[in-house]
Coordinates of C-alpha atoms in Angstrom, one line a residue:
Chain A
X134 CA -4.1 68.7 15.9
X135 CA -6.9 70.6 14.1
X136 CA -10.1 69.1 12.8
X137 CA -12.0 70.7 10.0
X138 CA -15.8 70.1 10.2
X139 CA -18.5 70.6 7.6
X140 CA -22.2 71.0 7.1
X141 CA -24.4 69.8 10.0
X142 CA -21.3 68.4 11.8
X143 CA -19.9 72.0 12.1
X144 CA -23.2 73.1 13.5
X145 CA -23.3 70.3 16.0
X146 CA -19.8 71.1 17.1
X147 CA -20.5 74.8 17.2
X148 CA -17.5 75.5 15.0
X149 CA -15.7 74.7 11.7
X150 CA -12.3 74.2 13.3
X151 CA -11.7 72.4 16.6
X152 CA -8.2 71.9 18.0
X153 CA -7.5 68.8 20.1
X154 CA -4.4 67.8 22.1
X155 CA -3.0 64.3 21.4
X156 CA 0.2 62.6 22.5
X157 CA 3.1 61.6 20.1
X158 CA 2.3 58.4 18.3
X159 CA -1.5 59.0 18.5
X160 CA -3.8 57.6 15.8
X161 CA -6.7 59.2 13.9
X162 CA -9.0 57.3 16.3
X163 CA -7.3 59.0 19.3
X164 CA -7.8 62.4 17.7
X165 CA -11.4 61.5 17.0
X166 CA -12.0 60.5 20.6
X167 CA -10.5 63.8 21.8
X168 CA -12.8 65.7 19.4
X169 CA -15.9 63.9 20.4
X170 CA -15.1 64.3 24.1
X171 CA -14.7 68.0 23.6
X172 CA -17.9 68.3 21.6
X173 CA -20.5 65.7 22.9
X174 CA -23.3 67.0 20.6
X175 CA -21.1 66.0 17.7
X176 CA -20.7 62.5 19.2
X177 CA -24.5 62.0 19.1
X178 CA -24.4 63.0 15.5
X179 CA -21.6 60.7 14.2
X180 CA -21.7 57.6 16.5
X181 CA -24.3 54.8 16.3
X182 CA -25.8 53.0 19.3
X183 CA -22.8 50.8 19.7
X184 CA -20.5 53.9 19.9
X185 CA -19.0 53.2 16.4
X186 CA -18.6 55.8 13.7
X187 CA -21.7 55.7 11.4
X188 CA -20.9 54.2 8.0
X189 CA -21.7 57.4 6.0
X190 CA -19.4 59.7 8.0
X191 CA -16.2 60.5 6.1
X192 CA -12.8 60.9 7.9
X193 CA -10.0 62.4 5.8
X194 CA -6.4 62.8 6.7
X195 CA -4.6 65.3 4.4
X196 CA -7.4 65.0 1.9
X197 CA -7.4 61.2 1.7
X198 CA -10.1 58.9 3.1
X199 CA -8.5 57.1 6.0
X200 CA -10.8 54.0 5.5
X201 CA -9.0 53.2 2.2
X202 CA -5.9 52.3 4.2
X203 CA -5.5 51.8 8.0
X204 CA -8.7 53.5 9.0
X205 CA -8.8 55.0 12.5
X206 CA -5.6 53.1 13.4
X207 CA -3.7 55.4 11.0
X208 CA -0.8 57.1 12.9
X209 CA -0.7 60.8 12.9
X210 CA 2.2 63.0 11.9
X211 CA 3.0 66.5 12.9
X212 CA 1.0 69.0 10.8
X213 CA -1.6 66.5 9.5
X214 CA -5.0 68.0 8.5
X215 CA -8.0 66.0 9.7
X216 CA -11.5 66.4 8.4
X217 CA -14.9 65.0 9.3
X218 CA -18.0 65.3 7.2
X219 CA -21.3 63.8 6.2
X220 CA -22.1 62.4 2.7
X221 CA -21.2 64.9 0.0
X222 CA -24.2 66.5 -1.7
X223 CA -22.9 68.8 -4.4
X224 CA -24.6 69.5 -7.7
Chain B
X240 CA -14.5 86.4 -14.9
X241 CA -13.5 88.0 -11.6
X242 CA -15.9 90.7 -10.4
X243 CA -15.2 93.5 -8.0
X244 CA -17.8 95.9 -6.7
X245 CA -16.2 99.1 -5.5
X246 CA -18.2 101.3 -3.2
X247 CA -17.4 104.5 -1.4
X248 CA -16.3 108.0 -2.4
X249 CA -13.0 106.8 -3.9
X250 CA -14.4 103.9 -5.8
X251 CA -13.8 105.3 -9.3
X252 CA -10.3 106.3 -8.4
X253 CA -9.4 102.9 -7.1
X254 CA -10.9 101.2 -10.2
X255 CA -8.7 103.4 -12.5
X256 CA -5.5 102.6 -10.4
X257 CA -6.3 98.9 -10.3
X258 CA -6.8 98.3 -14.0
X259 CA -3.0 98.3 -15.0
X260 CA -2.4 95.6 -12.3
X261 CA -5.0 93.2 -13.7
X262 CA -3.9 90.5 -16.2
X263 CA -6.6 90.2 -18.8
X264 CA -9.4 92.1 -20.5
X265 CA -11.2 94.4 -18.1
X266 CA -14.7 95.9 -18.4
X267 CA -16.2 98.6 -16.1
X268 CA -19.8 99.0 -15.1
X269 CA -20.9 102.3 -13.6
X270 CA -24.1 102.7 -11.6
X271 CA -26.4 105.2 -13.5
X272 CA -29.4 107.1 -12.2
X273 CA -32.8 106.1 -13.5
X274 CA -32.5 107.0 -17.2
X275 CA -34.1 106.5 -20.6
X276 CA -32.9 103.4 -22.3
X277 CA -30.8 105.3 -24.8
X278 CA -31.9 102.9 -27.5
X279 CA -32.1 105.1 -30.6
X280 CA -35.1 103.8 -32.3
X281 CA -38.5 103.9 -30.5
X282 CA -39.8 100.4 -29.7
X283 CA -36.4 98.7 -29.8
X284 CA -34.7 97.0 -26.8
X285 CA -31.1 98.1 -27.6
X286 CA -28.9 100.1 -30.0
X287 CA -25.3 99.4 -30.9
X288 CA -22.8 101.4 -33.0
X289 CA -19.8 99.7 -34.5
X290 CA -16.7 101.2 -36.2
X291 CA -14.4 99.6 -38.7
X292 CA -11.6 99.4 -36.2
X293 CA -13.8 97.5 -33.7
X294 CA -14.7 100.4 -31.5
X295 CA -18.3 100.2 -30.4
X296 CA -21.0 101.8 -28.2
X297 CA -24.2 100.3 -26.8
X298 CA -27.3 101.3 -24.9
X299 CA -30.5 99.6 -24.1
X300 CA -33.3 98.8 -21.7
X301 CA -34.4 96.1 -19.3
X302 CA -31.2 94.6 -18.0
X303 CA -30.4 93.5 -14.5
X304 CA -26.9 93.5 -13.0
X305 CA -26.8 89.7 -13.0
X306 CA -27.9 89.6 -16.7
X307 CA -25.2 92.1 -17.5
X308 CA -22.5 90.1 -15.7
X309 CA -23.6 86.9 -17.3
X310 CA -23.2 88.6 -20.7
X311 CA -19.8 90.0 -19.8
X312 CA -18.5 86.8 -18.4
X313 CA -18.0 85.2 -21.8
X314 CA -15.9 88.1 -23.1
X315 CA -14.0 89.7 -20.2
X316 CA -11.6 88.5 -17.5
X317 CA -12.5 91.2 -15.1
X318 CA -15.5 93.4 -14.4
X319 CA -15.1 96.4 -12.1
X320 CA -18.3 97.8 -10.8
X321 CA -18.6 101.2 -9.2
X322 CA -21.5 102.6 -7.2
X323 CA -23.6 99.4 -6.7
X324 CA -24.3 99.0 -3.0
X325 CA -25.6 96.0 -1.2
X326 CA -24.9 93.5 -4.0
X327 CA -23.7 90.0 -3.1
X328 CA -20.3 90.2 -4.9
X329 CA -16.7 90.5 -3.9
X330 CA -16.6 94.1 -2.6
X331 CA -14.0 96.8 -1.8
X332 CA -15.1 99.7 0.3
X333 CA -12.9 102.8 -0.2
X334 CA -13.6 106.2 1.3
X335 CA -16.8 107.4 2.8
X336 CA -19.9 105.4 2.3
X337 CA -23.2 107.3 2.1
X338 CA -25.3 105.1 4.3
X339 CA -28.4 107.1 3.6
X340 CA -27.9 106.9 -0.2
X341 CA -29.4 104.6 -2.7
X342 CA -30.5 101.6 -0.6
X343 CA -33.3 100.4 -2.9
X344 CA -31.1 97.5 -4.1
X345 CA -29.4 97.0 -0.8
X346 CA -30.3 93.6 0.5
X347 CA -29.6 94.1 4.2
X348 CA -26.0 95.1 4.6
X349 CA -26.4 98.8 3.9
X350 CA -23.6 98.6 1.3
X351 CA -20.7 97.4 3.5
X352 CA -20.6 93.6 3.6
X353 CA -18.9 91.9 6.5
X354 CA -16.8 89.8 4.2
X355 CA -15.5 92.7 2.1
X356 CA -12.2 92.0 0.3
X357 CA -10.9 95.4 1.5
X358 CA -12.0 98.3 3.6
X359 CA -9.8 101.4 3.3
X360 CA -10.2 105.1 4.3
X361 CA -9.0 106.5 1.0
X362 CA -7.6 105.5 -2.4
X363 CA -4.1 106.3 -1.2
X364 CA -4.5 103.8 1.7
X365 CA -5.2 100.9 -0.7
X366 CA -2.4 98.3 -1.4
X367 CA -3.3 97.7 -5.0
X368 CA -1.2 94.6 -5.5
X369 CA -2.8 93.1 -2.5
X370 CA -6.3 94.0 -3.8
X371 CA -5.4 92.5 -7.2
X372 CA -4.3 89.2 -5.5
X373 CA -7.5 89.0 -3.4
X374 CA -9.6 89.6 -6.5
X375 CA -7.8 86.8 -8.3
X376 CA -8.6 84.5 -5.4
X377 CA -12.3 85.5 -5.1
X378 CA -15.2 83.4 -6.4
X379 CA -15.3 83.9 -10.2
X380 CA -18.5 84.7 -12.1
X381 CA -18.8 81.6 -14.4
X382 CA -21.6 80.9 -16.9
X383 CA -22.1 78.1 -19.4
X384 CA -21.3 80.5 -22.2
X385 CA -18.0 81.6 -20.6
X386 CA -16.9 77.9 -20.3
X387 CA -18.0 77.0 -23.8
X388 CA -16.1 80.0 -25.1
X389 CA -13.1 79.1 -23.1
X390 CA -13.1 75.5 -24.3
X391 CA -13.4 76.6 -27.9
X392 CA -10.2 78.5 -27.4
X393 CA -8.4 75.3 -26.4
X394 CA -5.2 74.5 -28.4
X395 CA -6.8 71.0 -29.0
X396 CA -10.0 72.5 -30.6
X397 CA -8.8 71.6 -34.1
X398 CA -9.4 67.9 -33.3
X399 CA -12.9 68.5 -31.9
X400 CA -16.2 68.2 -33.7
X401 CA -18.4 68.2 -30.6
X402 CA -19.0 70.2 -27.4
X403 CA -21.4 68.6 -24.9
X404 CA -22.5 70.3 -21.7
X405 CA -24.4 69.7 -18.5
X406 CA -25.9 72.5 -16.4
X407 CA -27.2 71.7 -12.9
X408 CA -29.7 74.3 -11.6
X409 CA -31.8 75.0 -8.6
X410 CA -35.1 73.0 -8.9
X411 CA -37.9 74.9 -7.2
X412 CA -40.3 72.0 -7.0
X413 CA -40.1 68.2 -7.2
X414 CA -43.9 67.8 -7.4
X415 CA -47.1 69.7 -7.1
X416 CA -47.2 69.5 -3.3
X417 CA -43.5 70.0 -2.8
X418 CA -42.8 73.2 -0.8
X419 CA -41.0 75.6 -3.1
X420 CA -37.2 75.8 -2.8
X421 CA -36.1 79.4 -2.3
X422 CA -32.3 78.9 -2.4
X423 CA -29.5 76.5 -1.9
X424 CA -26.3 77.2 0.0
X425 CA -23.2 75.3 -0.8
X426 CA -20.2 74.8 1.5
X427 CA -17.0 73.4 0.1
X428 CA -13.9 71.8 1.6
X429 CA -11.4 74.3 0.3
X430 CA -8.4 72.7 -1.3
X431 CA -9.6 69.1 -1.2
X432 CA -12.7 70.0 -3.4
X433 CA -10.4 71.5 -6.1
X434 CA -8.0 68.5 -5.9
X435 CA -10.9 66.0 -6.4
X436 CA -12.4 68.0 -9.2
X437 CA -9.0 68.3 -10.9
X438 CA -8.6 64.5 -10.7
X439 CA -11.9 63.9 -12.4
X440 CA -11.0 66.4 -15.1
X441 CA -7.7 64.8 -15.7
X442 CA -9.2 61.3 -15.9
X443 CA -11.8 62.3 -18.4
X444 CA -9.3 64.3 -20.5
X445 CA -7.1 61.2 -20.9
X446 CA -9.9 59.3 -22.6
X447 CA -9.5 58.6 -26.3
X448 CA -11.3 61.3 -28.3
X449 CA -11.8 63.7 -25.4
X450 CA -9.7 66.8 -26.0
X451 CA -10.6 69.1 -23.1
X452 CA -12.9 69.1 -20.0
X453 CA -14.0 72.0 -17.8
X454 CA -15.9 71.6 -14.5
X455 CA -17.3 74.4 -12.3
X456 CA -19.4 74.3 -9.1
X457 CA -20.6 77.5 -7.5
X458 CA -20.4 77.9 -3.7
X459 CA -22.3 80.2 -1.3
X460 CA -25.9 81.1 -1.9
X461 CA -27.6 80.1 -5.2
X462 CA -31.1 81.3 -5.7
X463 CA -34.1 79.5 -7.2
X464 CA -33.7 79.2 -11.0
X465 CA -30.0 80.0 -11.0
X466 CA -27.3 77.6 -12.3
X467 CA -25.2 75.7 -9.8
X468 CA -22.8 73.4 -11.7
X469 CA -21.4 73.0 -15.2
X470 CA -19.5 70.2 -17.0
X471 CA -18.3 71.1 -20.5
X472 CA -16.5 68.6 -22.8
X473 CA -14.7 69.2 -26.0
X474 CA -14.4 65.9 -28.0
X475 CA -13.7 64.5 -31.4
X476 CA -17.3 63.1 -31.8
X477 CA -20.6 63.3 -29.9
X478 CA -20.5 59.8 -28.3
X479 CA -17.4 60.4 -26.2
X480 CA -18.5 63.9 -25.5
X481 CA -21.9 62.7 -24.0
X482 CA -20.3 59.9 -22.0
X483 CA -17.6 62.2 -20.5
X484 CA -20.3 64.8 -19.5
X485 CA -22.4 62.2 -17.8
X486 CA -19.5 60.5 -16.0
X487 CA -18.1 63.9 -15.1
X488 CA -21.3 65.2 -13.3
X489 CA -21.9 61.8 -11.7
X490 CA -18.3 61.6 -10.3
X491 CA -18.5 65.2 -9.2
X492 CA -21.6 64.6 -7.2
X493 CA -20.1 61.4 -5.6
X494 CA -16.6 62.5 -4.9
X495 CA -16.2 66.2 -4.5
X496 CA -16.6 67.4 -0.8
X497 CA -19.4 70.0 -1.3
X498 CA -22.4 70.2 1.0
X499 CA -25.8 71.6 0.2
X500 CA -28.2 73.3 2.6
X501 CA -31.7 73.8 1.1
X502 CA -34.1 76.5 2.1
X503 CA -37.7 76.0 1.2
X504 CA -40.8 78.1 2.1
X505 CA -41.2 75.7 5.0
X506 CA -37.7 75.9 6.5
X507 CA -34.1 74.8 5.9
X508 CA -32.2 71.5 6.1
X509 CA -29.0 69.8 5.0
X510 CA -29.8 67.8 1.9
X511 CA -27.8 64.7 2.9
X512 CA -30.1 64.5 6.0
X513 CA -33.2 63.9 3.9
X514 CA -34.0 60.7 2.0

């Protein structure tokens, strides 16, 4: 499963693309855990003191915000595209 | 308008071979040595000649490459540049590059950018269809004028009595003591950014009285004073045009995954990290 990272999150992870291994039936949360385990500096950036994802961090699966539906419990499917980014700041 | 800067000893040959493969109106711009303006009457900035059949010639003084591209963008679909080294534009390098040559306008790359669309040993080694495709996919040169002109050409223009626009540009200072902003750099989530922008465009266009909507946001480096983003609305009357422009830029800033890194005279930072 490949994560796409943007802005300071790509800098913290030292890369815009990070591939993680997850088992069949894994969720977005599982893929996030695998990502943050592989890139601890990124974990410091996106998790709060309780270890929860900070409110302003966006998680997208195939271009859709996962928090509008099942959130981190969303089950992954083969070939999904995952993305993690800070608040948008265009314009 | 798609812009291609061709450099190297075979640049002109590749430009000539590429033209028939491009779908649209093509302009070429050749690098000239330092020269007199060519304006015919002393004291004037430019001279033009126009024939009854529409043929014309022009010459003048005091024009930068970016000014010229801005002017061409409203009228042409492609601009092929030959002989300009070290410019920050989609570039093809063909043949030998004279590294000791004109480097006065070369920023730092010495004429061969790392992200060149194409590097080939000779004109014969260039896959022209592939180059044409890469050029179509490259970042276009868009100006407010080019969007206004395009929207006036809409099939729905007959119903429209108003065009309203918004232009977002690089603000050098927020206050007297604010360290001056030198440039912004925008990163985009390719694919998703276009989908979100298209959804906004579609929503606005479905409104009563709104005939057409165009949105454009530049990516990469945008210097102090340059334009960043445009929203252009063609509508029946001014009220719906103004509303759609305001809602369009607000939604674009809220919803489209684009990220801004600001460089000031004091340093650089991601804008979302600052209050």
